Amino acid sequence: MLLLQALRAKDLDIAYRRVNVAQRNTIAAELLANERARRLLTEANQQDLQLYRYASEVWYPRLQREYGPALDDAWPGTSVASGGSTGVGPP
């Protein structure tokens, strides 16, 4: 658990900024109109959802059990219980 504390970037800025965004949605429209491309996107999204479910339902609860109540103290402002977001825990 000390490793997790050491790896946490204290100056990490996670504010969302759009970069390299297309001016028009023509590429998105073409991808969604193409049945094969749409199927591949859907499959990839399902894998993302599986990973998120694992992180939120298995990995994060295990981390909470192993680290104990000090997890919230080690990462202030990231407690799911306090309304913060860890980026991996349940919303």
mmCIF file of C-alpha atoms in Angstrom:
data_model
loop_
_atom_site.group_PDB
_atom_site.id
_atom_site.type_symbol
_atom_site.label_atom_id
_atom_site.label_comp_id
_atom_site.label_asym_id
_atom_site.label_seq_id
_atom_site.Cartn_x
_atom_site.Cartn_y
_atom_site.Cartn_z
ATOM 1 C CA MET A 1 0.000 0.000 0.000
ATOM 2 C CA LEU A 2 2.950 2.308 0.558
ATOM 3 C CA LEU A 3 3.791 1.799 -3.099
ATOM 4 C CA LEU A 4 0.356 3.124 -4.050
ATOM 5 C CA GLN A 5 1.002 6.234 -1.979
ATOM 6 C CA ALA A 6 4.407 6.731 -3.580
ATOM 7 C CA LEU A 7 3.050 6.313 -7.101
ATOM 8 C CA ARG A 8 0.283 8.866 -6.673
ATOM 9 C CA ALA A 9 1.129 12.003 -8.651
ATOM 10 C CA LYS A 10 0.565 14.900 -6.283
ATOM 11 C CA ASP A 11 0.517 17.488 -9.068
ATOM 12 C CA LEU A 12 -1.662 15.468 -11.445
ATOM 13 C CA ASP A 13 -4.192 17.669 -13.234
ATOM 14 C CA ILE A 14 -7.097 15.544 -14.423
ATOM 15 C CA ALA A 15 -9.173 18.448 -15.742
ATOM 16 C CA TYR A 16 -10.670 17.475 -19.088
ATOM 17 C CA ARG A 17 -9.485 19.549 -22.036
ATOM 18 C CA ARG A 18 -10.514 18.717 -25.583
ATOM 19 C CA VAL A 19 -7.605 18.481 -27.986
ATOM 20 C CA ASN A 20 -7.381 17.289 -31.573
ATOM 21 C CA VAL A 21 -11.148 17.401 -31.953
ATOM 22 C CA ALA A 22 -12.634 17.240 -35.427
ATOM 23 C CA GLN A 23 -14.484 20.329 -36.626
ATOM 24 C CA ARG A 24 -17.259 18.164 -38.086
ATOM 25 C CA ASN A 25 -18.747 14.806 -37.157
ATOM 26 C CA THR A 26 -18.511 13.345 -40.652
ATOM 27 C CA ILE A 27 -16.044 10.619 -39.646
ATOM 28 C CA ALA A 28 -18.214 9.588 -36.711
ATOM 29 C CA ALA A 29 -21.292 9.491 -38.933
ATOM 30 C CA GLU A 30 -19.457 7.345 -41.509
ATOM 31 C CA LEU A 31 -18.251 4.916 -38.840
ATOM 32 C CA LEU A 32 -21.700 4.562 -37.344
ATOM 33 C CA ALA A 33 -23.268 4.068 -40.775
ATOM 34 C CA ASN A 34 -20.813 1.232 -41.531
ATOM 35 C CA GLU A 35 -22.243 -1.948 -39.980
ATOM 36 C CA ARG A 36 -18.851 -3.658 -39.559
ATOM 37 C CA ALA A 37 -17.241 -0.586 -37.983
ATOM 38 C CA ARG A 38 -20.215 -0.117 -35.676
ATOM 39 C CA ARG A 39 -20.019 -3.777 -34.582
ATOM 40 C CA LEU A 40 -16.274 -3.425 -33.819
ATOM 41 C CA LEU A 41 -16.886 -0.250 -31.820
ATOM 42 C CA THR A 42 -19.646 -1.964 -29.846
ATOM 43 C CA GLU A 43 -17.392 -4.954 -29.087
ATOM 44 C CA ALA A 44 -14.574 -2.665 -27.942
ATOM 45 C CA ASN A 45 -16.968 -0.742 -25.723
ATOM 46 C CA GLN A 46 -18.150 -4.000 -24.132
ATOM 47 C CA GLN A 47 -14.550 -4.796 -23.212
ATOM 48 C CA ASP A 48 -14.203 -1.329 -21.662
ATOM 49 C CA LEU A 49 -17.364 -1.936 -19.645
ATOM 50 C CA GLN A 50 -16.069 -5.319 -18.452
ATOM 51 C CA LEU A 51 -12.842 -3.686 -17.290
ATOM 52 C CA TYR A 52 -14.759 -0.925 -15.502
ATOM 53 C CA ARG A 53 -17.027 -3.472 -13.791
ATOM 54 C CA TYR A 54 -13.992 -5.473 -12.622
ATOM 55 C CA ALA A 55 -12.280 -2.365 -11.276
ATOM 56 C CA SER A 56 -15.374 -1.053 -9.499
ATOM 57 C CA GLU A 57 -16.818 -4.359 -8.248
ATOM 58 C CA VAL A 58 -13.691 -6.456 -7.550
ATOM 59 C CA TRP A 59 -10.409 -4.520 -7.523
ATOM 60 C CA TYR A 60 -11.450 -1.352 -5.672
ATOM 61 C CA PRO A 61 -13.469 -3.120 -2.942
ATOM 62 C CA ARG A 62 -10.511 -5.481 -2.420
ATOM 63 C CA LEU A 63 -8.202 -2.458 -2.138
ATOM 64 C CA GLN A 64 -10.569 -0.904 0.404
ATOM 65 C CA ARG A 65 -10.615 -4.118 2.474
ATOM 66 C CA GLU A 66 -6.842 -4.550 2.388
ATOM 67 C CA TYR A 67 -5.954 -0.909 2.995
ATOM 68 C CA GLY A 68 -8.707 -0.289 5.498
ATOM 69 C CA PRO A 69 -10.109 3.044 6.639
ATOM 70 C CA ALA A 70 -6.728 4.689 6.066
ATOM 71 C CA LEU A 71 -7.311 4.528 2.294
ATOM 72 C CA ASP A 72 -9.358 7.726 2.426
ATOM 73 C CA ASP A 73 -6.704 9.385 4.602
ATOM 74 C CA ALA A 74 -3.903 8.335 2.253
ATOM 75 C CA TRP A 75 -5.687 9.840 -0.764
ATOM 76 C CA PRO A 76 -7.637 12.862 0.539
ATOM 77 C CA GLY A 77 -10.502 13.956 -1.656
ATOM 78 C CA THR A 78 -10.748 10.604 -3.421
ATOM 79 C CA SER A 79 -13.166 8.846 -1.109
ATOM 80 C CA VAL A 80 -16.176 7.432 -2.880
ATOM 81 C CA ALA A 81 -18.062 7.758 0.401
ATOM 82 C CA SER A 82 -17.311 11.468 0.608
ATOM 83 C CA GLY A 83 -18.503 12.069 -2.939
ATOM 84 C CA GLY A 84 -15.016 12.213 -4.418
ATOM 85 C CA SER A 85 -13.860 10.036 -7.257
ATOM 86 C CA THR A 86 -10.939 7.651 -7.312
ATOM 87 C CA GLY A 87 -11.252 7.138 -11.015
ATOM 88 C CA VAL A 88 -11.698 3.431 -10.438
ATOM 89 C CA GLY A 89 -14.209 3.018 -7.693
ATOM 90 C CA PRO A 90 -17.967 3.026 -7.996
ATOM 91 C CA PRO A 91 -19.442 6.392 -8.958
#
